[in-house]
Amino acid sequence: QMLKAGLRSALKRGELSLHFQPLVDLRNGRVTCLETLLRWRHPLYGPVSPAEFIPLAEESGMIIRLGEWILRNACRAATCWPDTVNVAVNLSAVQFRDPGLLRALSETLCVTALRPGRLELEITESTLLQDDPANIATLDALRALGVRIALDDFGTGFSSLGYLLRIRFDKIKIDRSFIAGLPGRVESKAIVSAVVGMGHSLGLSVTAEGVETAEQLEALRQLGCTDAQGYLFSPPVPAAEVAALLWQPC
Ligand code: G
Ligand code: G
Ligand code: MN
Ligand code: NA
């Protein structure tokens, strides 16, 4: 419809931009990574959520070109940050299944000269939903490039435990619906505690998403979570404001 047509010209007209939200190390308050979140300011409708327009871009196939644009600009931005700070990029399911992904990715790493270990690709459980051998091959090939893989929105899909058996992820990101119940709700605490324990036993770092209160943060510290992300630390900010975040530990 209207949005779909608008999306095609949005890139050309400069209506799309990248915001970055920090992940903070719970031991020392340092920013370990920034997650890239796409923003679209439509000339008539104002800000449109990626939750609304990414599915449209997937339907039209435009997500491939858009995804490459996001990757390139995110990697380019990260080259201006300290080498200890990684950049995370969300991969849509359509991008993940695209046979051109690996080539586009190695090209991006080459052109931007970003150290591959600084790029974290966030893949949701639902992307891996079909137990397809091709998924394993893709994940293996991505890891062979030297990039890191994070399992995003953990706990909201259905399939990831089996994948944890066969794939080396680097990070688990616990979905914010589990964090919302902290510190009071015993079920939330039990689940977060179990995921943190499992993650650490597997040698993975564990990030809590959607941390909004000091009480949640304290609970996550006690549970041994590796790092945290959420409005308590910072909303997603434009690239120009990242420097201020990096110089002001939480
Ligand atoms: O930023 P929030 O900002 O409202 O994002 C909403 C949803 O859109 C989240 O599920 C987020 O992962 C997804 N999203 C945001 N930016 C991107 C992006 O660059 N690529 C993909 N594939 N998804 C994104
Ligand atoms: O699906 P993914 O985790 O990639 O999406 C990140 C989404 O979470 C974005 O929409 C981002 O704006 C949103 N977000 C980031 N921090 C918080 C928070 O503290 N609370 C809530 N409710 N949403 C958040
Ligand atoms: Mn994400
Ligand atoms: Na998430």
CSV table of C-alpha atoms and ligand atoms in Angstrom, one decimal:
chain,number,residue,atom,x,y,z
A,1,GLN,CA,0.0,0.0,0.0
A,2,MET,CA,1.1,3.6,0.7
A,3,LEU,CA,3.9,2.6,3.1
A,4,LYS,CA,5.3,-0.1,0.7
A,5,ALA,CA,5.6,2.4,-2.1
A,6,GLY,CA,7.1,5.0,0.2
A,7,LEU,CA,9.7,2.5,1.4
A,8,ARG,CA,11.2,2.2,-2.1
A,9,SER,CA,12.0,5.9,-2.3
A,10,ALA,CA,12.8,6.2,1.4
A,11,LEU,CA,16.5,5.1,1.0
A,12,LYS,CA,17.1,7.5,-2.0
A,13,ARG,CA,15.4,10.4,-0.2
A,14,GLY,CA,17.5,9.9,3.0
A,15,GLU,CA,14.5,9.2,5.2
A,16,LEU,CA,16.1,6.2,6.8
A,17,SER,CA,18.7,6.4,9.5
A,18,LEU,CA,20.4,4.2,12.0
A,19,HIS,CA,20.1,4.5,15.8
A,20,PHE,CA,22.3,2.7,18.3
A,21,GLN,CA,21.5,1.4,21.7
A,22,PRO,CA,24.2,0.4,24.2
A,23,LEU,CA,24.7,-3.0,25.9
A,24,VAL,CA,26.4,-2.4,29.3
A,25,ASP,CA,28.8,-4.8,31.1
A,26,LEU,CA,27.2,-5.4,34.5
A,27,ARG,CA,30.6,-5.8,36.2
A,28,ASN,CA,32.2,-2.5,35.2
A,29,GLY,CA,29.4,-0.4,33.6
A,30,ARG,CA,31.3,-0.2,30.3
A,31,VAL,CA,29.6,-0.3,26.9
A,32,THR,CA,30.5,-3.6,25.2
A,33,CYS,CA,28.3,-3.3,22.1
A,34,LEU,CA,25.8,-1.1,20.4
A,35,GLU,CA,22.7,-2.6,18.7
A,36,THR,CA,21.7,-1.0,15.4
A,37,LEU,CA,18.1,-0.1,15.1
A,38,LEU,CA,16.7,1.2,11.9
A,39,ARG,CA,14.5,4.4,11.9
A,40,TRP,CA,12.3,5.7,9.2
A,41,ARG,CA,10.9,9.3,9.3
A,42,HIS,CA,8.2,9.4,6.7
A,43,PRO,CA,7.6,12.9,5.3
A,44,LEU,CA,3.8,12.7,6.0
A,45,TYR,CA,3.3,10.0,8.6
A,46,GLY,CA,6.4,10.8,10.7
A,47,PRO,CA,8.3,8.0,12.5
A,48,VAL,CA,7.3,4.5,11.3
A,49,SER,CA,8.3,1.5,13.4
A,50,PRO,CA,10.5,-1.1,11.9
A,51,ALA,CA,8.1,-3.7,13.4
A,52,GLU,CA,5.7,-2.3,10.8
A,53,PHE,CA,7.9,-1.7,7.7
A,54,ILE,CA,10.5,-4.5,8.0
A,55,PRO,CA,7.8,-7.1,7.1
A,56,LEU,CA,6.8,-5.0,4.1
A,57,ALA,CA,10.4,-4.8,3.0
A,58,GLU,CA,10.6,-8.6,3.4
A,59,GLU,CA,7.5,-9.2,1.2
A,60,SER,CA,8.8,-6.9,-1.6
A,61,GLY,CA,12.3,-8.4,-1.4
A,62,MET,CA,13.6,-4.9,-0.7
A,63,ILE,CA,15.0,-6.2,2.6
A,64,ILE,CA,18.0,-7.5,0.7
A,65,ARG,CA,19.2,-4.1,-0.5
A,66,LEU,CA,18.1,-2.4,2.6
A,67,GLY,CA,19.9,-5.0,4.8
A,68,GLU,CA,23.1,-4.5,2.9
A,69,TRP,CA,22.7,-0.7,3.4
A,70,ILE,CA,22.2,-1.2,7.1
A,71,LEU,CA,25.2,-3.6,7.5
A,72,ARG,CA,27.5,-1.3,5.6
A,73,ASN,CA,26.5,1.8,7.5
A,74,ALA,CA,26.5,0.1,10.9
A,75,CYS,CA,30.0,-1.3,10.2
A,76,ARG,CA,31.2,2.0,9.0
A,77,ALA,CA,29.9,3.7,12.1
A,78,ALA,CA,31.6,1.1,14.3
A,79,THR,CA,35.0,1.9,12.8
A,80,CYS,CA,34.9,5.2,14.6
A,81,TRP,CA,34.3,3.6,18.0
A,82,PRO,CA,37.0,2.0,20.3
A,83,ASP,CA,38.1,-1.5,19.2
A,84,THR,CA,36.6,-2.9,22.4
A,85,VAL,CA,33.1,-1.8,21.4
A,86,ASN,CA,31.2,-4.2,19.1
A,87,VAL,CA,28.3,-3.4,16.8
A,88,ALA,CA,25.2,-5.6,16.6
A,89,VAL,CA,22.9,-5.8,13.5
A,90,ASN,CA,19.5,-7.6,13.4
A,91,LEU,CA,19.2,-10.0,10.5
A,92,SER,CA,15.7,-10.6,9.1
A,93,ALA,CA,14.7,-14.2,8.3
A,94,VAL,CA,14.6,-13.3,4.5
A,95,GLN,CA,18.2,-12.0,4.7
A,96,PHE,CA,19.3,-15.0,6.6
A,97,ARG,CA,18.0,-17.3,3.9
A,98,ASP,CA,19.3,-15.2,1.0
A,99,PRO,CA,22.1,-17.1,-0.8
A,100,GLY,CA,23.9,-13.8,-1.4
A,101,LEU,CA,24.2,-13.0,2.3
A,102,LEU,CA,27.7,-14.4,2.8
A,103,ARG,CA,29.1,-12.6,-0.2
A,104,ALA,CA,27.5,-9.3,0.8
A,105,LEU,CA,28.8,-9.7,4.3
A,106,SER,CA,32.4,-10.4,3.3
A,107,GLU,CA,32.3,-7.5,0.9
A,108,THR,CA,31.0,-5.2,3.7
A,109,LEU,CA,33.7,-6.3,6.1
A,110,CYS,CA,36.3,-5.8,3.3
A,111,VAL,CA,35.1,-2.3,2.3
A,112,THR,CA,34.7,-1.0,5.8
A,113,ALA,CA,37.8,-2.8,7.2
A,114,LEU,CA,35.9,-3.6,10.4
A,115,ARG,CA,37.5,-6.4,12.3
A,116,PRO,CA,35.0,-9.3,11.8
A,117,GLY,CA,35.0,-10.1,15.5
A,118,ARG,CA,33.4,-6.7,16.2
A,119,LEU,CA,30.3,-7.5,14.2
A,120,GLU,CA,27.5,-9.4,16.0
A,121,LEU,CA,24.6,-10.7,14.0
A,122,GLU,CA,21.3,-11.0,15.9
A,123,ILE,CA,19.2,-13.8,14.8
A,124,THR,CA,15.8,-14.5,16.4
A,125,GLU,CA,14.6,-18.0,17.4
A,126,SER,CA,11.7,-17.6,14.9
A,127,THR,CA,14.2,-17.2,12.1
A,128,LEU,CA,15.6,-20.7,12.9
A,129,LEU,CA,12.1,-22.1,13.4
A,130,GLN,CA,12.1,-24.6,10.6
A,131,ASP,CA,14.6,-27.3,11.6
A,132,ASP,CA,16.4,-26.9,8.2
A,133,PRO,CA,19.9,-28.3,7.7
A,134,ALA,CA,20.6,-25.3,5.5
A,135,ASN,CA,20.2,-23.1,8.7
A,136,ILE,CA,23.1,-25.0,10.3
A,137,ALA,CA,25.2,-24.6,7.2
A,138,THR,CA,24.5,-20.8,7.1
A,139,LEU,CA,25.3,-20.3,10.7
A,140,ASP,CA,28.6,-22.3,10.3
A,141,ALA,CA,29.5,-20.2,7.3
A,142,LEU,CA,28.8,-16.9,9.1
A,143,ARG,CA,31.0,-18.0,12.1
A,144,ALA,CA,33.7,-19.0,9.6
A,145,LEU,CA,33.8,-15.3,8.5
A,146,GLY,CA,34.7,-14.5,12.1
A,147,VAL,CA,31.6,-12.6,13.0
A,148,ARG,CA,29.7,-13.2,16.2
A,149,ILE,CA,26.2,-14.7,16.4
A,150,ALA,CA,23.6,-13.7,19.0
A,151,LEU,CA,20.4,-15.5,19.6
A,152,ASP,CA,17.9,-12.6,19.9
A,153,ASP,CA,14.5,-12.5,21.7
A,154,PHE,CA,15.5,-15.7,23.5
A,155,GLY,CA,12.5,-17.6,25.1
A,156,THR,CA,9.9,-16.3,22.7
A,157,GLY,CA,10.4,-18.9,19.9
A,158,PHE,CA,10.2,-22.7,20.1
A,159,SER,CA,13.3,-24.2,18.6
A,160,SER,CA,16.5,-22.8,20.0
A,161,LEU,CA,17.5,-25.5,22.6
A,162,GLY,CA,18.1,-28.0,19.8
A,163,TYR,CA,20.2,-25.4,18.0
A,164,LEU,CA,22.3,-24.7,21.1
A,165,LEU,CA,23.3,-28.3,20.8
A,166,ARG,CA,24.6,-28.0,17.3
A,167,ILE,CA,25.7,-24.4,16.8
A,168,ARG,CA,28.2,-22.3,18.7
A,169,PHE,CA,26.4,-19.0,19.4
A,170,ASP,CA,28.3,-16.3,21.2
A,171,LYS,CA,25.5,-14.6,23.0
A,172,ILE,CA,22.0,-15.2,24.2
A,173,LYS,CA,19.7,-12.1,24.5
A,174,ILE,CA,16.9,-12.8,27.0
A,175,ASP,CA,13.6,-11.3,25.7
A,176,ARG,CA,12.4,-8.3,27.6
A,177,SER,CA,9.1,-10.1,28.5
A,178,PHE,CA,11.1,-12.1,31.0
A,179,ILE,CA,12.9,-9.1,32.4
A,180,ALA,CA,9.7,-7.2,32.9
A,181,GLY,CA,8.7,-9.5,35.8
A,182,LEU,CA,11.9,-8.8,37.8
A,183,PRO,CA,12.5,-8.5,40.6
A,184,GLY,CA,9.2,-9.5,42.1
A,185,ARG,CA,7.8,-12.3,39.9
A,186,VAL,CA,9.2,-15.7,41.0
A,187,GLU,CA,8.6,-17.3,37.6
A,188,SER,CA,10.5,-14.6,35.7
A,189,LYS,CA,13.4,-14.9,38.2
A,190,ALA,CA,13.5,-18.7,37.9
A,191,ILE,CA,13.6,-18.5,34.1
A,192,VAL,CA,16.2,-15.8,33.9
A,193,SER,CA,18.3,-17.6,36.4
A,194,ALA,CA,18.1,-20.8,34.5
A,195,VAL,CA,19.0,-19.2,31.1
A,196,VAL,CA,21.9,-17.3,32.7
A,197,GLY,CA,23.2,-20.6,34.2
A,198,MET,CA,22.7,-22.5,30.9
A,199,GLY,CA,24.4,-19.7,28.9
A,200,HIS,CA,27.4,-19.6,31.1
A,201,SER,CA,27.8,-23.4,31.2
A,202,LEU,CA,27.8,-23.2,27.4
A,203,GLY,CA,30.4,-20.5,27.5
A,204,LEU,CA,28.1,-17.8,26.1
A,205,SER,CA,27.5,-14.3,27.3
A,206,VAL,CA,24.0,-13.5,28.4
A,207,THR,CA,22.3,-10.1,27.8
A,208,ALA,CA,19.1,-9.0,29.5
A,209,GLU,CA,16.9,-6.9,27.1
A,210,GLY,CA,14.5,-4.2,28.1
A,211,VAL,CA,16.0,-3.2,31.5
A,212,GLU,CA,14.1,-0.2,32.7
A,213,THR,CA,14.5,0.0,36.5
A,214,ALA,CA,17.4,0.0,39.0
A,215,GLU,CA,15.6,-2.9,40.8
A,216,GLN,CA,15.7,-5.0,37.6
A,217,LEU,CA,19.4,-4.2,37.2
A,218,GLU,CA,20.2,-5.2,40.8
A,219,ALA,CA,18.4,-8.5,40.3
A,220,LEU,CA,20.3,-9.2,37.1
A,221,ARG,CA,23.6,-8.5,38.8
A,222,GLN,CA,22.7,-11.0,41.5
A,223,LEU,CA,21.7,-13.6,38.9
A,224,GLY,CA,25.1,-13.2,37.2
A,225,CYS,CA,23.9,-11.8,33.9
A,226,THR,CA,26.8,-10.6,31.6
A,227,ASP,CA,25.3,-7.4,30.3
A,228,ALA,CA,22.1,-5.5,30.0
A,229,GLN,CA,20.3,-3.2,27.5
A,230,GLY,CA,17.3,-1.0,28.0
A,231,TYR,CA,15.9,2.5,28.6
A,232,LEU,CA,17.6,2.5,32.1
A,233,PHE,CA,20.9,3.0,30.4
A,234,SER,CA,19.9,4.7,27.1
A,235,PRO,CA,17.3,4.7,24.4
A,236,PRO,CA,18.5,4.1,20.9
A,237,VAL,CA,20.4,7.2,19.8
A,238,PRO,CA,21.7,8.7,16.5
A,239,ALA,CA,25.3,7.9,15.5
A,240,ALA,CA,26.4,11.4,16.5
A,241,GLU,CA,25.4,10.8,20.1
A,242,VAL,CA,27.2,7.5,20.5
A,243,ALA,CA,30.5,9.2,21.5
A,244,ALA,CA,28.9,10.8,24.6
A,245,LEU,CA,27.6,7.3,25.7
A,246,LEU,CA,31.1,5.8,25.3
A,247,TRP,CA,32.7,8.5,27.5
A,248,GLN,CA,30.2,8.4,30.3
A,249,PRO,CA,30.1,4.9,31.9
A,250,CYS,CA,26.8,4.0,33.6
B,1,G,O1,13.4,-0.2,17.5
B,1,G,P1,12.4,-1.0,17.8
B,1,G,O2,13.0,-0.1,17.7
B,1,G,O3,11.0,-0.5,17.8
B,1,G,O4,12.4,-2.2,16.7
B,1,G,C1,11.2,-3.0,16.5
B,1,G,C2,11.6,-4.3,15.9
B,1,G,O5,12.2,-4.1,14.6
B,1,G,C3,12.6,-5.1,16.7
B,1,G,O6,12.1,-6.5,16.6
B,1,G,C4,13.9,-5.0,16.0
B,1,G,O7,14.7,-6.2,16.1
B,1,G,C5,13.4,-4.8,14.5
B,1,G,N1,14.5,-4.0,13.8
B,1,G,C6,14.9,-2.8,14.2
B,1,G,N2,15.9,-2.4,13.3
B,1,G,C7,16.1,-3.5,12.5
B,1,G,C8,17.0,-3.7,11.4
B,1,G,O8,17.9,-2.9,11.1
B,1,G,N3,16.9,-4.9,10.7
B,1,G,C9,15.9,-5.8,11.1
B,1,G,N4,15.9,-7.0,10.4
B,1,G,N5,15.1,-5.6,12.1
B,1,G,C10,15.2,-4.5,12.8
B,2,G,O1,13.6,-7.4,18.9
B,2,G,P1,14.8,-6.6,19.3
B,2,G,O2,15.2,-7.0,20.7
B,2,G,O3,15.9,-6.5,18.4
B,2,G,O4,14.2,-5.1,19.4
B,2,G,C1,14.7,-4.2,20.2
B,2,G,C2,13.4,-3.3,20.5
B,2,G,O5,13.3,-3.1,21.9
B,2,G,C3,13.4,-2.0,19.9
B,2,G,O6,12.1,-1.7,19.5
B,2,G,C4,13.9,-1.1,21.0
B,2,G,O7,13.5,0.3,20.7
B,2,G,C5,13.1,-1.7,22.1
B,2,G,N1,13.7,-1.4,23.5
B,2,G,C6,14.9,-1.1,23.8
B,2,G,N2,15.1,-0.9,25.1
B,2,G,C7,13.8,-1.1,25.7
B,2,G,C8,13.3,-1.0,27.0
B,2,G,O8,14.0,-0.7,28.0
B,2,G,N3,12.0,-1.2,27.1
B,2,G,C9,11.2,-1.5,26.1
B,2,G,N4,9.9,-1.7,26.4
B,2,G,N5,11.6,-1.6,24.8
B,2,G,C10,12.9,-1.4,24.6
B,3,MN,MN,17.8,-7.3,18.5
B,4,NA,NA,15.6,-8.9,21.2
